[in-house]
Amino acid sequence: MKENSFVSADDIRSAFSAAMSVMYREEVPAYGTLMELVAKVNDDTLSADPALKQRLDATDSLDRISEERHGAIRLGTPAELSMMRRVYAVMGMYPVGYYDLSTAGVPVHSTAFRPVGDAALKRNPFRVFTSLLRLDLIADESLRAESAAILAERRIFTPVAVELTEKAERDGGLDKADAERFVSEVLETFRWHDKANVSADMYKRLHDAHRLIADVVSFKGPHINHLTPRTLDIDQVQALMPEYGIAPKAVVEGPPTRKCPILLRQTSFKALEEAVSYRDADGEWKAGSHTARFGEIEQRGIALTPKGRALYDELLEASRKIVRPAADGSNARQYEAALAKAFESFPDTWAGIREAGLGYFSYSLTERGRITRISERRDLDRLIADGLVQFDAIVYEDFLPVSAAGIFQSNLGDGAQQDFVASPNQKRFEIDLGATVLNEFDHYAGIEATSIESCLRALTAAIA
Ligand code: OOG
Ligand code: NI
């Protein structure tokens, strides 16, 4: 088969993300309502700010601004994780970052499968935050063994999805017909099943051990548990949710509102209680309920260097020492105030963030730089001061463990929080994954270094 008859991985990812959006809106109508609200707030924000509109028009695709940026699933076994990695690869999504959620009382560790190149991100940035259940953190040995046995029995991929993944690996891609089949077969893995795999008794035991264990072990597959469109004004969407009949989580996760946004801010509406049935030993179906699925929104800012990230972590920690956000929202205002206060010491101009070495920037030639040649390489600061080079923030495309924990917690029910001993195990995760994860800091540093190098090269190039 000729290579040029293959559909690009970016196009397969786009088709997949669109199909998932349609499916999830049907499955969770409140998510459709959230999408409407996001589209409205984005429209309002753009009409009120023509400069923003112009900037986004030049750098992003305005017509796709309100589309999904990410989703999340939770897997049960190493075999599921490694097969999932191969499936995502067909869509140009690769594991970036390692997140240990055990410290936050959630027995999983995770990575984000995402497009990595600039062009791929622009075409469609859809990512899936993918967690693997850690049965090793469950104290009850017999429950652990029973869970493992239940998980070993299930098949979360359709035979055709596996076959097409192998075909894509063998041939280097999929043609149009296969790509379409691939998308609809892979979608099956993410579908909701309201008939549990387990009895009501077993569900209760799993649920009592940890709600997340029940969510992973009790069902036929790793249903998508949320999707997340991009909003241009997260505070506004958070404030308007109740008017639209959806209940927001108590606080927005991440940094406070700022002039120069950093990292990632996110919030969600609380997971809904949904009807499910359990299969009892006598084959009878018994009615019950399960709470797992929700809708989320995100707003992204600049990627921070290790130094910037350390400062972020320190300030977040400091503000949480003053006010820890209560699940019922009763101290949300105090928390916001403490957060804003703590972050006063984080520079809030792009130049200030750059000078302090807190963020990653992409450098390019100014108009003057493009028509200027210099005889030898100069210091970057000097080139900026001379008006030859300009800098733009590199957007953070990854996740934040404390925020992710907050999202997990508020959607697992606001009740008792459980403690595990912190036990990050990236080595184990990578063995189970069958690959190493890309270090996100190295990645951003590489983008920055490449942009500097190409400015210097162009400025010192011989004049043609
Ligand atoms: C994933 C939670 C993490 C985020 O946006 O930080 C996440 C989950 O609940 O499975 O999606
Ligand atoms: Ni999320």
GROMACS .gro file of C-alpha atoms and ligand atoms in nm:
model
  476
    1MET     CA    1   0.000   0.000   0.000
    2LYS     CA    2   0.129   0.346  -0.082
    3GLU     CA    3   0.207   0.555   0.221
    4ASN     CA    4   0.022   0.858   0.091
    5SER     CA    5  -0.311   0.677   0.107
    6PHE     CA    6  -0.290   0.671   0.488
    7VAL     CA    7  -0.502   0.903   0.696
    8SER     CA    8  -0.275   1.113   0.921
    9ALA     CA    9  -0.262   1.029   1.290
   10ASP     CA   10  -0.377   1.387   1.360
   11ASP     CA   11  -0.689   1.334   1.150
   12ILE     CA   12  -0.768   1.006   1.324
   13ARG     CA   13  -0.731   1.180   1.662
   14SER     CA   14  -0.961   1.463   1.552
   15ALA     CA   15  -1.224   1.219   1.432
   16PHE     CA   16  -1.193   1.023   1.755
   17SER     CA   17  -1.227   1.330   1.976
   18ALA     CA   18  -1.532   1.448   1.779
   19ALA     CA   19  -1.696   1.104   1.800
   20MET     CA   20  -1.627   1.088   2.172
   21SER     CA   21  -1.784   1.431   2.220
   22VAL     CA   22  -2.103   1.323   2.045
   23MET     CA   23  -2.120   1.000   2.243
   24TYR     CA   24  -2.060   1.170   2.577
   25ARG     CA   25  -2.319   1.439   2.515
   26GLU     CA   26  -2.572   1.166   2.450
   27GLU     CA   27  -2.465   0.969   2.755
   28VAL     CA   28  -2.445   1.269   2.993
   29PRO     CA   29  -2.692   1.543   2.893
   30ALA     CA   30  -2.556   1.780   3.162
   31TYR     CA   31  -2.229   1.773   2.968
   32GLY     CA   32  -2.414   1.909   2.663
   33THR     CA   33  -2.545   2.191   2.882
   34LEU     CA   34  -2.190   2.269   2.998
   35MET     CA   35  -2.075   2.280   2.634
   36GLU     CA   36  -2.349   2.533   2.554
   37LEU     CA   37  -2.247   2.748   2.849
   38VAL     CA   38  -1.880   2.733   2.749
   39ALA     CA   39  -1.959   2.831   2.389
   40LYS     CA   40  -2.167   3.125   2.511
   41VAL     CA   41  -1.904   3.252   2.755
   42ASN     CA   42  -1.633   3.214   2.489
   43ASP     CA   43  -1.846   3.414   2.241
   44ASP     CA   44  -1.914   3.686   2.498
   45THR     CA   45  -1.546   3.705   2.593
   46LEU     CA   46  -1.441   3.741   2.231
   47SER     CA   47  -1.698   4.011   2.154
   48ALA     CA   48  -1.592   4.208   2.460
   49ASP     CA   49  -1.223   4.183   2.371
   50PRO     CA   50  -1.150   4.241   2.000
   51ALA     CA   51  -0.773   4.235   2.063
   52LEU     CA   52  -0.800   3.887   2.214
   53LYS     CA   53  -1.014   3.780   1.922
   54GLN     CA   54  -0.756   3.904   1.675
   55ARG     CA   55  -0.473   3.732   1.859
   56LEU     CA   56  -0.656   3.401   1.880
   57ASP     CA   57  -0.757   3.427   1.517
   58ALA     CA   58  -0.389   3.447   1.426
   59THR     CA   59  -0.267   3.166   1.651
   60ASP     CA   60  -0.558   2.930   1.715
   61SER     CA   61  -0.853   2.815   1.511
   62LEU     CA   62  -1.134   3.031   1.639
   63ASP     CA   63  -1.406   2.803   1.506
   64ARG     CA   64  -1.272   2.518   1.721
   65ILE     CA   65  -1.204   2.722   2.033
   66SER     CA   66  -1.478   2.556   2.242
   67GLU     CA   67  -1.391   2.199   2.147
   68GLU     CA   68  -1.268   1.933   2.388
   69ARG     CA   69  -0.910   1.956   2.503
   70HIS     CA   70  -0.898   1.645   2.718
   71GLY     CA   71  -1.076   1.353   2.876
   72ALA     CA   72  -0.987   1.087   3.134
   73ILE     CA   73  -1.009   0.713   3.190
   74ARG     CA   74  -0.898   0.475   3.464
   75LEU     CA   75  -0.758   0.137   3.367
   76GLY     CA   76  -0.741  -0.182   3.571
   77THR     CA   77  -0.439  -0.382   3.456
   78PRO     CA   78  -0.091  -0.343   3.306
   79ALA     CA   79  -0.206  -0.530   2.995
   80GLU     CA   80  -0.487  -0.275   2.945
   81LEU     CA   81  -0.242   0.011   2.988
   82SER     CA   82   0.012  -0.118   2.739
   83MET     CA   83  -0.253  -0.198   2.478
   84MET     CA   84  -0.406   0.145   2.533
   85ARG     CA   85  -0.065   0.300   2.464
   86ARG     CA   86  -0.054   0.124   2.126
   87VAL     CA   87  -0.407   0.237   2.043
   88TYR     CA   88  -0.330   0.600   2.130
   89ALA     CA   89  -0.011   0.586   1.921
   90VAL     CA   90  -0.223   0.525   1.610
   91MET     CA   91  -0.383   0.862   1.690
   92GLY     CA   92  -0.050   1.038   1.744
   93MET     CA   93  -0.086   1.045   2.124
   94TYR     CA   94   0.217   0.966   2.339
   95PRO     CA   95   0.267   0.936   2.715
   96VAL     CA   96   0.394   1.260   2.869
   97GLY     CA   97   0.459   1.304   3.241
   98TYR     CA   98   0.413   1.080   3.544
   99TYR     CA   99   0.156   1.167   3.810
  100ASP     CA  100   0.149   0.994   4.146
  101LEU     CA  101  -0.195   1.042   4.300
  102SER     CA  102  -0.136   0.814   4.601
  103THR     CA  103  -0.025   1.113   4.809
  104ALA     CA  104  -0.368   1.263   4.751
  105GLY     CA  105  -0.553   0.955   4.869
  106VAL     CA  106  -0.633   0.818   4.523
  107PRO     CA  107  -0.489   0.470   4.454
  108VAL     CA  108  -0.373   0.534   4.096
  109HIS     CA  109  -0.076   0.661   3.904
  110SER     CA  110  -0.115   0.824   3.568
  111THR     CA  111   0.022   0.978   3.252
  112ALA     CA  112  -0.126   1.201   2.985
  113PHE     CA  113  -0.139   1.069   2.630
  114ARG     CA  114  -0.113   1.366   2.403
  115PRO     CA  115   0.014   1.501   2.073
  116VAL     CA  116   0.363   1.647   2.121
  117GLY     CA  117   0.462   1.854   1.819
  118ASP     CA  118   0.345   2.210   1.762
  119ALA     CA  119   0.168   2.123   1.436
  120ALA     CA  120  -0.005   1.822   1.591
  121LEU     CA  121  -0.121   2.027   1.892
  122LYS     CA  122  -0.255   2.298   1.663
  123ARG     CA  123  -0.439   2.050   1.446
  124ASN     CA  124  -0.608   1.893   1.746
  125PRO     CA  125  -0.476   1.906   2.104
  126PHE     CA  126  -0.698   1.628   2.244
  127ARG     CA  127  -0.534   1.440   2.532
  128VAL     CA  128  -0.645   1.161   2.761
  129PHE     CA  129  -0.539   1.163   3.127
  130THR     CA  130  -0.496   0.790   3.178
  131SER     CA  131  -0.471   0.631   3.520
  132LEU     CA  132  -0.382   0.281   3.626
  133LEU     CA  133  -0.542   0.139   3.939
  134ARG     CA  134  -0.291   0.039   4.208
  135LEU     CA  135  -0.427  -0.267   4.380
  136ASP     CA  136  -0.097  -0.281   4.569
  137LEU     CA  137  -0.223   0.010   4.779
  138ILE     CA  138  -0.529  -0.184   4.895
  139ALA     CA  139  -0.482  -0.327   5.241
  140ASP     CA  140  -0.743  -0.606   5.221
  141GLU     CA  141  -0.555  -0.894   5.063
  142SER     CA  142  -0.851  -1.105   4.965
  143LEU     CA  143  -1.030  -0.808   4.809
  144ARG     CA  144  -0.712  -0.735   4.618
  145ALA     CA  145  -0.699  -1.090   4.481
  146GLU     CA  146  -1.069  -1.095   4.394
  147SER     CA  147  -1.038  -0.760   4.215
  148ALA     CA  148  -0.740  -0.882   4.016
  149ALA     CA  149  -0.934  -1.194   3.915
  150ILE     CA  150  -1.235  -0.991   3.799
  151LEU     CA  151  -1.013  -0.754   3.600
  152ALA     CA  152  -0.822  -1.043   3.440
  153GLU     CA  153  -1.148  -1.170   3.291
  154ARG     CA  154  -1.260  -0.857   3.111
  155ARG     CA  155  -1.169  -0.754   2.757
  156ILE     CA  156  -1.188  -0.379   2.716
  157PHE     CA  157  -1.091  -0.369   2.345
  158THR     CA  158  -1.298  -0.511   2.064
  159PRO     CA  159  -1.115  -0.772   1.851
  160VAL     CA  160  -1.136  -0.537   1.551
  161ALA     CA  161  -0.978  -0.250   1.748
  162VAL     CA  162  -0.684  -0.475   1.835
  163GLU     CA  163  -0.657  -0.603   1.479
  164LEU     CA  164  -0.657  -0.253   1.330
  165THR     CA  165  -0.399  -0.132   1.582
  166GLU     CA  166  -0.171  -0.420   1.481
  167LYS     CA  167  -0.234  -0.340   1.117
  168ALA     CA  168  -0.143   0.027   1.168
  169GLU     CA  169   0.176  -0.077   1.346
  170ARG     CA  170   0.268  -0.320   1.070
  171ASP     CA  171   0.186  -0.098   0.772
  172GLY     CA  172   0.271   0.238   0.926
  173GLY     CA  173  -0.083   0.377   0.908
  174LEU     CA  174  -0.448   0.317   0.820
  175ASP     CA  175  -0.638   0.402   0.502
  176LYS     CA  176  -0.965   0.594   0.514
  177ALA     CA  177  -1.199   0.299   0.555
  178ASP     CA  178  -0.982   0.138   0.823
  179ALA     CA  179  -0.936   0.469   1.004
  180GLU     CA  180  -1.313   0.514   1.025
  181ARG     CA  181  -1.358   0.160   1.153
  182PHE     CA  182  -1.075   0.214   1.400
  183VAL     CA  183  -1.243   0.523   1.546
  184SER     CA  184  -1.577   0.355   1.593
  185GLU     CA  185  -1.424   0.036   1.736
  186VAL     CA  186  -1.198   0.223   1.979
  187LEU     CA  187  -1.494   0.434   2.089
  188GLU     CA  188  -1.648   0.113   2.229
  189THR     CA  189  -1.373   0.095   2.492
  190PHE     CA  190  -1.480   0.437   2.624
  191ARG     CA  191  -1.853   0.367   2.627
  192TRP     CA  192  -2.063   0.360   2.943
  193HIS     CA  193  -2.212   0.028   3.058
  194ASP     CA  194  -2.495   0.050   3.306
  195LYS     CA  195  -2.482  -0.321   3.381
  196ALA     CA  196  -2.209  -0.393   3.630
  197ASN     CA  197  -1.971  -0.687   3.607
  198VAL     CA  198  -2.017  -0.768   3.973
  199SER     CA  199  -2.284  -0.841   4.233
  200ALA     CA  200  -2.430  -0.573   4.458
  201ASP     CA  201  -2.235  -0.723   4.748
  202MET     CA  202  -1.907  -0.712   4.567
  203TYR     CA  203  -1.976  -0.357   4.451
  204LYS     CA  204  -2.032  -0.255   4.809
  205ARG     CA  205  -1.710  -0.416   4.928
  206LEU     CA  206  -1.514  -0.247   4.651
  207HIS     CA  207  -1.685   0.083   4.718
  208ASP     CA  208  -1.613   0.059   5.090
  209ALA     CA  209  -1.245  -0.004   5.017
  210HIS     CA  210  -1.231   0.302   4.789
  211ARG     CA  211  -1.487   0.451   4.550
  212LEU     CA  212  -1.231   0.455   4.276
  213ILE     CA  213  -1.174   0.080   4.303
  214ALA     CA  214  -1.546   0.024   4.257
  215ASP     CA  215  -1.542   0.249   3.951
  216VAL     CA  216  -1.261   0.054   3.785
  217VAL     CA  217  -1.334  -0.305   3.887
  218SER     CA  218  -1.715  -0.316   3.864
  219PHE     CA  219  -1.758  -0.239   3.497
  220LYS     CA  220  -1.693  -0.392   3.159
  221GLY     CA  221  -1.467  -0.114   3.045
  222PRO     CA  222  -1.297   0.215   3.138
  223HIS     CA  223  -1.588   0.448   3.052
  224ILE     CA  224  -1.474   0.801   2.974
  225ASN     CA  225  -1.536   0.978   3.305
  226HIS     CA  226  -1.522   1.337   3.179
  227LEU     CA  227  -1.446   1.555   2.880
  228THR     CA  228  -1.304   1.904   2.905
  229PRO     CA  229  -1.356   2.191   2.662
  230ARG     CA  230  -1.144   2.505   2.671
  231THR     CA  231  -1.291   2.820   2.816
  232LEU     CA  232  -1.164   3.175   2.774
  233ASP     CA  233  -1.308   3.278   3.112
  234ILE     CA  234  -1.315   3.000   3.368
  235ASP     CA  235  -1.434   3.222   3.654
  236GLN     CA  236  -1.736   3.324   3.452
  237VAL     CA  237  -1.831   2.965   3.362
  238GLN     CA  238  -1.785   2.860   3.726
  239ALA     CA  239  -2.014   3.145   3.836
  240LEU     CA  240  -2.282   3.069   3.576
  241MET     CA  241  -2.304   2.692   3.622
  242PRO     CA  242  -2.580   2.702   3.885
  243GLU     CA  243  -2.795   2.920   3.656
  244TYR     CA  244  -2.770   2.644   3.400
  245GLY     CA  245  -2.881   2.385   3.651
  246ILE     CA  246  -2.541   2.222   3.701
  247ALA     CA  247  -2.356   2.210   4.034
  248PRO     CA  248  -1.993   2.328   4.016
  249LYS     CA  249  -1.724   2.181   4.239
  250ALA     CA  250  -1.635   2.406   4.529
  251VAL     CA  251  -1.333   2.592   4.386
  252VAL     CA  252  -1.136   2.632   4.066
  253GLU     CA  253  -0.818   2.419   4.087
  254GLY     CA  254  -0.476   2.565   4.014
  255PRO     CA  255  -0.342   2.919   4.022
  256PRO     CA  256  -0.563   3.223   4.092
  257THR     CA  257  -0.699   3.461   3.827
  258ARG     CA  258  -0.402   3.655   3.685
  259LYS     CA  259  -0.312   3.898   3.408
  260CYS     CA  260  -0.052   3.653   3.278
  261PRO     CA  261  -0.205   3.307   3.318
  262ILE     CA  262   0.030   3.030   3.433
  263LEU     CA  263  -0.004   2.651   3.403
  264LEU     CA  264  -0.361   2.528   3.414
  265ARG     CA  265  -0.685   2.626   3.583
  266GLN     CA  266  -0.970   2.376   3.583
  267THR     CA  267  -1.307   2.313   3.741
  268SER     CA  268  -1.591   2.069   3.689
  269PHE     CA  269  -1.952   2.004   3.766
  270LYS     CA  270  -1.996   1.733   4.023
  271ALA     CA  271  -2.034   1.376   3.909
  272LEU     CA  272  -2.392   1.261   3.869
  273GLU     CA  273  -2.553   0.971   4.047
  274GLU     CA  274  -2.655   0.729   3.773
  275ALA     CA  275  -2.868   0.418   3.771
  276VAL     CA  276  -2.681   0.091   3.726
  277SER     CA  277  -2.767  -0.271   3.787
  278TYR     CA  278  -2.559  -0.539   3.953
  279ARG     CA  279  -2.570  -0.905   3.865
  280ASP     CA  280  -2.631  -1.129   4.160
  281ALA     CA  281  -2.518  -1.488   4.192
  282ASP     CA  282  -2.860  -1.619   4.090
  283GLY     CA  283  -2.838  -1.422   3.764
  284GLU     CA  284  -3.091  -1.160   3.876
  285TRP     CA  285  -3.026  -0.793   3.805
  286LYS     CA  286  -3.051  -0.566   4.104
  287ALA     CA  287  -3.096  -0.189   4.077
  288GLY     CA  288  -2.841   0.046   4.228
  289SER     CA  289  -2.646   0.359   4.147
  290HIS     CA  290  -2.295   0.472   4.069
  291THR     CA  291  -2.133   0.816   4.071
  292ALA     CA  292  -1.842   0.871   3.838
  293ARG     CA  293  -1.912   1.087   3.537
  294PHE     CA  294  -1.887   1.463   3.514
  295GLY     CA  295  -1.792   1.753   3.289
  296GLU     CA  296  -1.490   1.977   3.328
  297ILE     CA  297  -1.350   2.299   3.178
  298GLU     CA  298  -0.994   2.422   3.149
  299GLN     CA  299  -0.799   2.739   3.082
  300ARG     CA  300  -0.428   2.714   3.012
  301GLY     CA  301  -0.135   2.948   3.068
  302ILE     CA  302   0.242   2.947   3.036
  303ALA     CA  303   0.453   2.635   3.099
  304LEU     CA  304   0.677   2.692   3.401
  305THR     CA  305   1.042   2.596   3.440
  306PRO     CA  306   1.137   2.373   3.737
  307LYS     CA  307   1.212   2.696   3.925
  308GLY     CA  308   0.873   2.844   3.837
  309ARG     CA  309   0.700   2.520   3.922
  310ALA     CA  310   0.873   2.503   4.260
  311LEU     CA  311   0.753   2.857   4.334
  312TYR     CA  312   0.401   2.764   4.220
  313ASP     CA  313   0.399   2.457   4.447
  314GLU     CA  314   0.532   2.658   4.738
  315LEU     CA  315   0.270   2.935   4.704
  316LEU     CA  316  -0.014   2.687   4.656
  317GLU     CA  317   0.096   2.499   4.965
  318ALA     CA  318   0.125   2.825   5.161
  319SER     CA  319  -0.228   2.931   5.070
  320ARG     CA  320  -0.367   2.588   5.158
  321LYS     CA  321  -0.205   2.614   5.497
  322ILE     CA  322  -0.419   2.923   5.558
  323VAL     CA  323  -0.742   2.791   5.406
  324ARG     CA  324  -0.799   2.438   5.281
  325PRO     CA  325  -1.095   2.443   5.041
  326ALA     CA  326  -1.393   2.264   5.195
  327ALA     CA  327  -1.582   2.027   4.964
  328ASP     CA  328  -1.914   2.199   5.032
  329GLY     CA  329  -1.787   2.536   4.910
  330SER     CA  330  -1.850   2.704   5.244
  331ASN     CA  331  -1.506   2.870   5.253
  332ALA     CA  332  -1.457   2.916   4.877
  333ARG     CA  333  -1.428   3.298   4.902
  334GLN     CA  334  -1.168   3.277   5.181
  335TYR     CA  335  -0.972   3.021   4.983
  336GLU     CA  336  -0.973   3.241   4.672
  337ALA     CA  337  -0.856   3.538   4.877
  338ALA     CA  338  -0.575   3.339   5.042
  339LEU     CA  339  -0.467   3.203   4.704
  340ALA     CA  340  -0.462   3.547   4.540
  341LYS     CA  341  -0.265   3.686   4.833
  342ALA     CA  342  -0.009   3.405   4.827
  343PHE     CA  343   0.048   3.451   4.453
  344GLU     CA  344   0.125   3.821   4.484
  345SER     CA  345   0.491   3.722   4.495
  346PHE     CA  346   0.470   3.545   4.157
  347PRO     CA  347   0.559   3.805   3.888
  348ASP     CA  348   0.258   3.892   3.673
  349THR     CA  349   0.415   4.037   3.359
  350TRP     CA  350   0.563   3.826   3.078
  351ALA     CA  351   0.890   4.016   3.103
  352GLY     CA  352   0.900   3.964   3.480
  353ILE     CA  353   0.831   3.592   3.447
  354ARG     CA  354   1.103   3.566   3.182
  355GLU     CA  355   1.362   3.766   3.371
  356ALA     CA  356   1.311   3.556   3.684
  357GLY     CA  357   1.353   3.236   3.481
  358LEU     CA  358   1.011   3.109   3.586
  359GLY     CA  359   0.852   3.028   3.249
  360TYR     CA  360   0.932   2.885   2.907
  361PHE     CA  361   0.915   3.114   2.607
  362SER     CA  362   0.932   3.074   2.234
  363TYR     CA  363   1.159   3.333   2.072
  364SER     CA  364   1.120   3.480   1.726
  365LEU     CA  365   1.258   3.767   1.521
  366THR     CA  366   1.083   4.102   1.528
  367GLU     CA  367   1.017   4.277   1.199
  368ARG     CA  368   1.342   4.463   1.250
  369GLY     CA  369   1.520   4.142   1.339
  370ARG     CA  370   1.412   3.991   1.011
  371ILE     CA  371   1.593   4.257   0.808
  372THR     CA  372   1.897   4.283   1.034
  373ARG     CA  373   2.220   4.084   1.028
  374ILE     CA  374   2.478   4.081   1.307
  375SER     CA  375   2.838   3.968   1.273
  376GLU     CA  376   2.848   3.746   1.581
  377ARG     CA  377   2.614   3.582   1.829
  378ARG     CA  378   2.494   3.809   2.106
  379ASP     CA  379   2.336   3.752   2.439
  380LEU     CA  380   1.961   3.692   2.414
  381ASP     CA  381   1.873   3.971   2.661
  382ARG     CA  382   2.071   4.212   2.451
  383LEU     CA  383   1.892   4.104   2.131
  384ILE     CA  384   1.560   4.162   2.305
  385ALA     CA  385   1.672   4.501   2.437
  386ASP     CA  386   1.785   4.591   2.084
  387GLY     CA  387   1.439   4.510   1.954
  388LEU     CA  388   1.556   4.227   1.728
  389VAL     CA  389   1.400   3.934   1.913
  390GLN     CA  390   1.059   3.896   2.078
  391PHE     CA  391   0.919   3.626   2.305
  392ASP     CA  392   0.582   3.452   2.352
  393ALA     CA  393   0.473   3.225   2.633
  394ILE     CA  394   0.479   2.852   2.560
  395VAL     CA  395   0.143   2.708   2.662
  396TYR     CA  396   0.140   2.438   2.931
  397GLU     CA  397  -0.004   2.125   2.770
  398ASP     CA  398   0.015   1.895   3.073
  399PHE     CA  399  -0.157   1.844   3.407
  400LEU     CA  400  -0.102   1.920   3.775
  401PRO     CA  401  -0.109   1.647   4.040
  402VAL     CA  402  -0.267   1.861   4.315
  403SER     CA  403  -0.536   1.981   4.074
  404ALA     CA  404  -0.594   1.631   3.940
  405ALA     CA  405  -0.634   1.509   4.297
  406GLY     CA  406  -0.891   1.786   4.359
  407ILE     CA  407  -1.080   1.684   4.047
  408PHE     CA  408  -1.071   1.316   4.148
  409GLN     CA  409  -1.180   1.393   4.505
  410SER     CA  410  -1.476   1.612   4.425
  411ASN     CA  411  -1.604   1.353   4.181
  412LEU     CA  412  -1.559   1.052   4.403
  413GLY     CA  413  -1.792   1.204   4.656
  414ASP     CA  414  -1.699   1.462   4.911
  415GLY     CA  415  -1.705   1.223   5.203
  416ALA     CA  416  -1.420   1.068   5.390
  417GLN     CA  417  -1.077   1.112   5.247
  418GLN     CA  418  -0.841   0.820   5.269
  419ASP     CA  419  -0.471   0.831   5.329
  420PHE     CA  420  -0.210   0.621   5.156
  421VAL     CA  421   0.160   0.633   5.213
  422ALA     CA  422   0.314   0.832   4.930
  423SER     CA  423   0.464   0.577   4.696
  424PRO     CA  424   0.546   0.710   4.353
  425ASN     CA  425   0.664   0.427   4.134
  426GLN     CA  426   0.740   0.561   3.790
  427LYS     CA  427   0.960   0.260   3.708
  428ARG     CA  428   0.675   0.018   3.773
  429PHE     CA  429   0.437   0.237   3.574
  430GLU     CA  430   0.673   0.245   3.277
  431ILE     CA  431   0.722  -0.130   3.287
  432ASP     CA  432   0.345  -0.175   3.285
  433LEU     CA  433   0.309   0.082   3.010
  434GLY     CA  434   0.578  -0.083   2.801
  435ALA     CA  435   0.747   0.252   2.735
  436THR     CA  436   0.902   0.544   2.917
  437VAL     CA  437   0.708   0.868   2.956
  438LEU     CA  438   0.840   1.191   2.811
  439ASN     CA  439   0.960   1.437   3.075
  440GLU     CA  440   0.750   1.749   3.023
  441PHE     CA  441   1.017   1.992   3.146
  442ASP     CA  442   1.276   1.856   2.903
  443HIS     CA  443   1.020   1.887   2.629
  444TYR     CA  444   0.941   2.256   2.693
  445ALA     CA  445   1.310   2.336   2.741
  446GLY     CA  446   1.377   2.177   2.403
  447ILE     CA  447   1.113   2.391   2.229
  448GLU     CA  448   1.259   2.703   2.388
  449ALA     CA  449   1.620   2.613   2.297
  450THR     CA  450   1.526   2.539   1.936
  451SER     CA  451   1.353   2.876   1.901
  452ILE     CA  452   1.656   3.062   2.038
  453GLU     CA  453   1.891   2.873   1.811
  454SER     CA  454   1.687   2.952   1.502
  455CYS     CA  455   1.679   3.326   1.589
  456LEU     CA  456   2.056   3.330   1.631
  457ARG     CA  457   2.110   3.139   1.311
  458ALA     CA  458   1.889   3.371   1.110
  459LEU     CA  459   2.050   3.684   1.258
  460THR     CA  460   2.402   3.569   1.186
  461ALA     CA  461   2.330   3.411   0.847
  462ALA     CA  462   2.517   3.546   0.549
  463ILE     CA  463   2.306   3.791   0.353
  464ALA     CA  464   2.196   3.622   0.034
  465OOG     C1  465  -0.876   1.216   3.623
  465OOG     C2  466  -0.861   1.342   3.699
  465OOG     C3  467  -0.748   1.426   3.643
  465OOG     C4  468  -0.746   1.653   3.535
  465OOG     O1  469  -0.799   1.730   3.454
  465OOG     O2  470  -0.660   1.689   3.617
  465OOG     C5  471  -0.788   1.513   3.532
  465OOG     C6  472  -0.987   1.127   3.669
  465OOG     O3  473  -1.076   1.170   3.746
  465OOG     O4  474  -0.986   1.011   3.623
  465OOG     O5  475  -0.855   1.479   3.439
  466NI      NI  476  -0.962   1.648   3.361
   0.00000   0.00000   0.00000
